[in-house]
Amino acid sequence: MKRIKSGGIFEDKIGYCRAVVADGWVHVSGTVAPGESISTDVAEQCAAALAVIEKALTEAGASFADAVRVTYVVPNPSDFEACWPILSQTFGDNPPAAMMISCPLIDPKYKIEIELTAYRAGL
């Protein structure tokens, strides 16, 4: 088993890592835009969170093409549509199973959190 840390501000405070690789599965924790000062634009936050996820996937030896499930959490459901073009471009011809949940996040500055599971045989 391999544990991947990203240096996110909540990893040590809460006690988790960005991703865990086990038997070909890559479990990426819920991810928000990084840093203390972030954009208020949901699409920019989405792209920033995906960049953190992509880095974790790369370190795990996987990519977005290996994604099998993704969960989007948004406090305001009407914000989600602004992210659709970014998500469609990110997953391209390899869309995962997906779900969107609406609920508050750990800090009101966050407009989207993304959790992803990928599978790549041989990891």
PDB file of N, CA, C and O in Angstrom, residues 10-17:
ATOM      1  N   PHE A  10      -5.405  20.646   5.375  1.00  0.00           N
ATOM      2  CA  PHE A  10      -6.216  19.835   6.277  1.00  0.00           C
ATOM      3  C   PHE A  10      -5.649  18.429   6.508  1.00  0.00           C
ATOM      4  O   PHE A  10      -6.103  17.732   7.408  1.00  0.00           O
ATOM      5  N   GLU A  11      -4.674  18.000   5.727  1.00  0.00           N
ATOM      6  CA  GLU A  11      -4.179  16.620   5.829  1.00  0.00           C
ATOM      7  C   GLU A  11      -3.696  16.282   7.237  1.00  0.00           C
ATOM      8  O   GLU A  11      -4.117  15.282   7.811  1.00  0.00           O
ATOM      9  N   ASP A  12      -2.807  17.087   7.785  1.00  0.00           N
ATOM     10  CA  ASP A  12      -2.288  16.807   9.127  1.00  0.00           C
ATOM     11  C   ASP A  12      -3.287  17.167  10.216  1.00  0.00           C
ATOM     12  O   ASP A  12      -3.367  16.487  11.239  1.00  0.00           O
ATOM     13  N   LYS A  13      -4.066  18.231  10.007  1.00  0.00           N
ATOM     14  CA  LYS A  13      -5.052  18.651  11.007  1.00  0.00           C
ATOM     15  C   LYS A  13      -6.107  17.575  11.235  1.00  0.00           C
ATOM     16  O   LYS A  13      -6.535  17.335  12.356  1.00  0.00           O
ATOM     17  N   ILE A  14      -6.547  16.949  10.156  1.00  0.00           N
ATOM     18  CA  ILE A  14      -7.633  15.982  10.244  1.00  0.00           C
ATOM     19  C   ILE A  14      -7.107  14.547  10.314  1.00  0.00           C
ATOM     20  O   ILE A  14      -7.727  13.678  10.905  1.00  0.00           O
ATOM     21  N   GLY A  15      -5.953  14.306   9.708  1.00  0.00           N
ATOM     22  CA  GLY A  15      -5.366  12.973   9.747  1.00  0.00           C
ATOM     23  C   GLY A  15      -5.735  12.113   8.558  1.00  0.00           C
ATOM     24  O   GLY A  15      -6.337  11.055   8.704  1.00  0.00           O
ATOM     25  N   TYR A  16      -5.425  12.576   7.373  1.00  0.00           N
ATOM     26  CA  TYR A  16      -5.654  11.791   6.164  1.00  0.00           C
ATOM     27  C   TYR A  16      -4.576  12.129   5.150  1.00  0.00           C
ATOM     28  O   TYR A  16      -3.787  13.046   5.352  1.00  0.00           O
ATOM     29  N   CYS A  17      -4.536  11.386   4.052  1.00  0.00           N
ATOM     30  CA  CYS A  17      -3.602  11.704   2.970  1.00  0.00           C
ATOM     31  C   CYS A  17      -4.397  11.931   1.694  1.00  0.00           C
ATOM     32  O   CYS A  17      -5.565  11.576   1.598  1.00  0.00           O
TER      33      CYS A  17
END
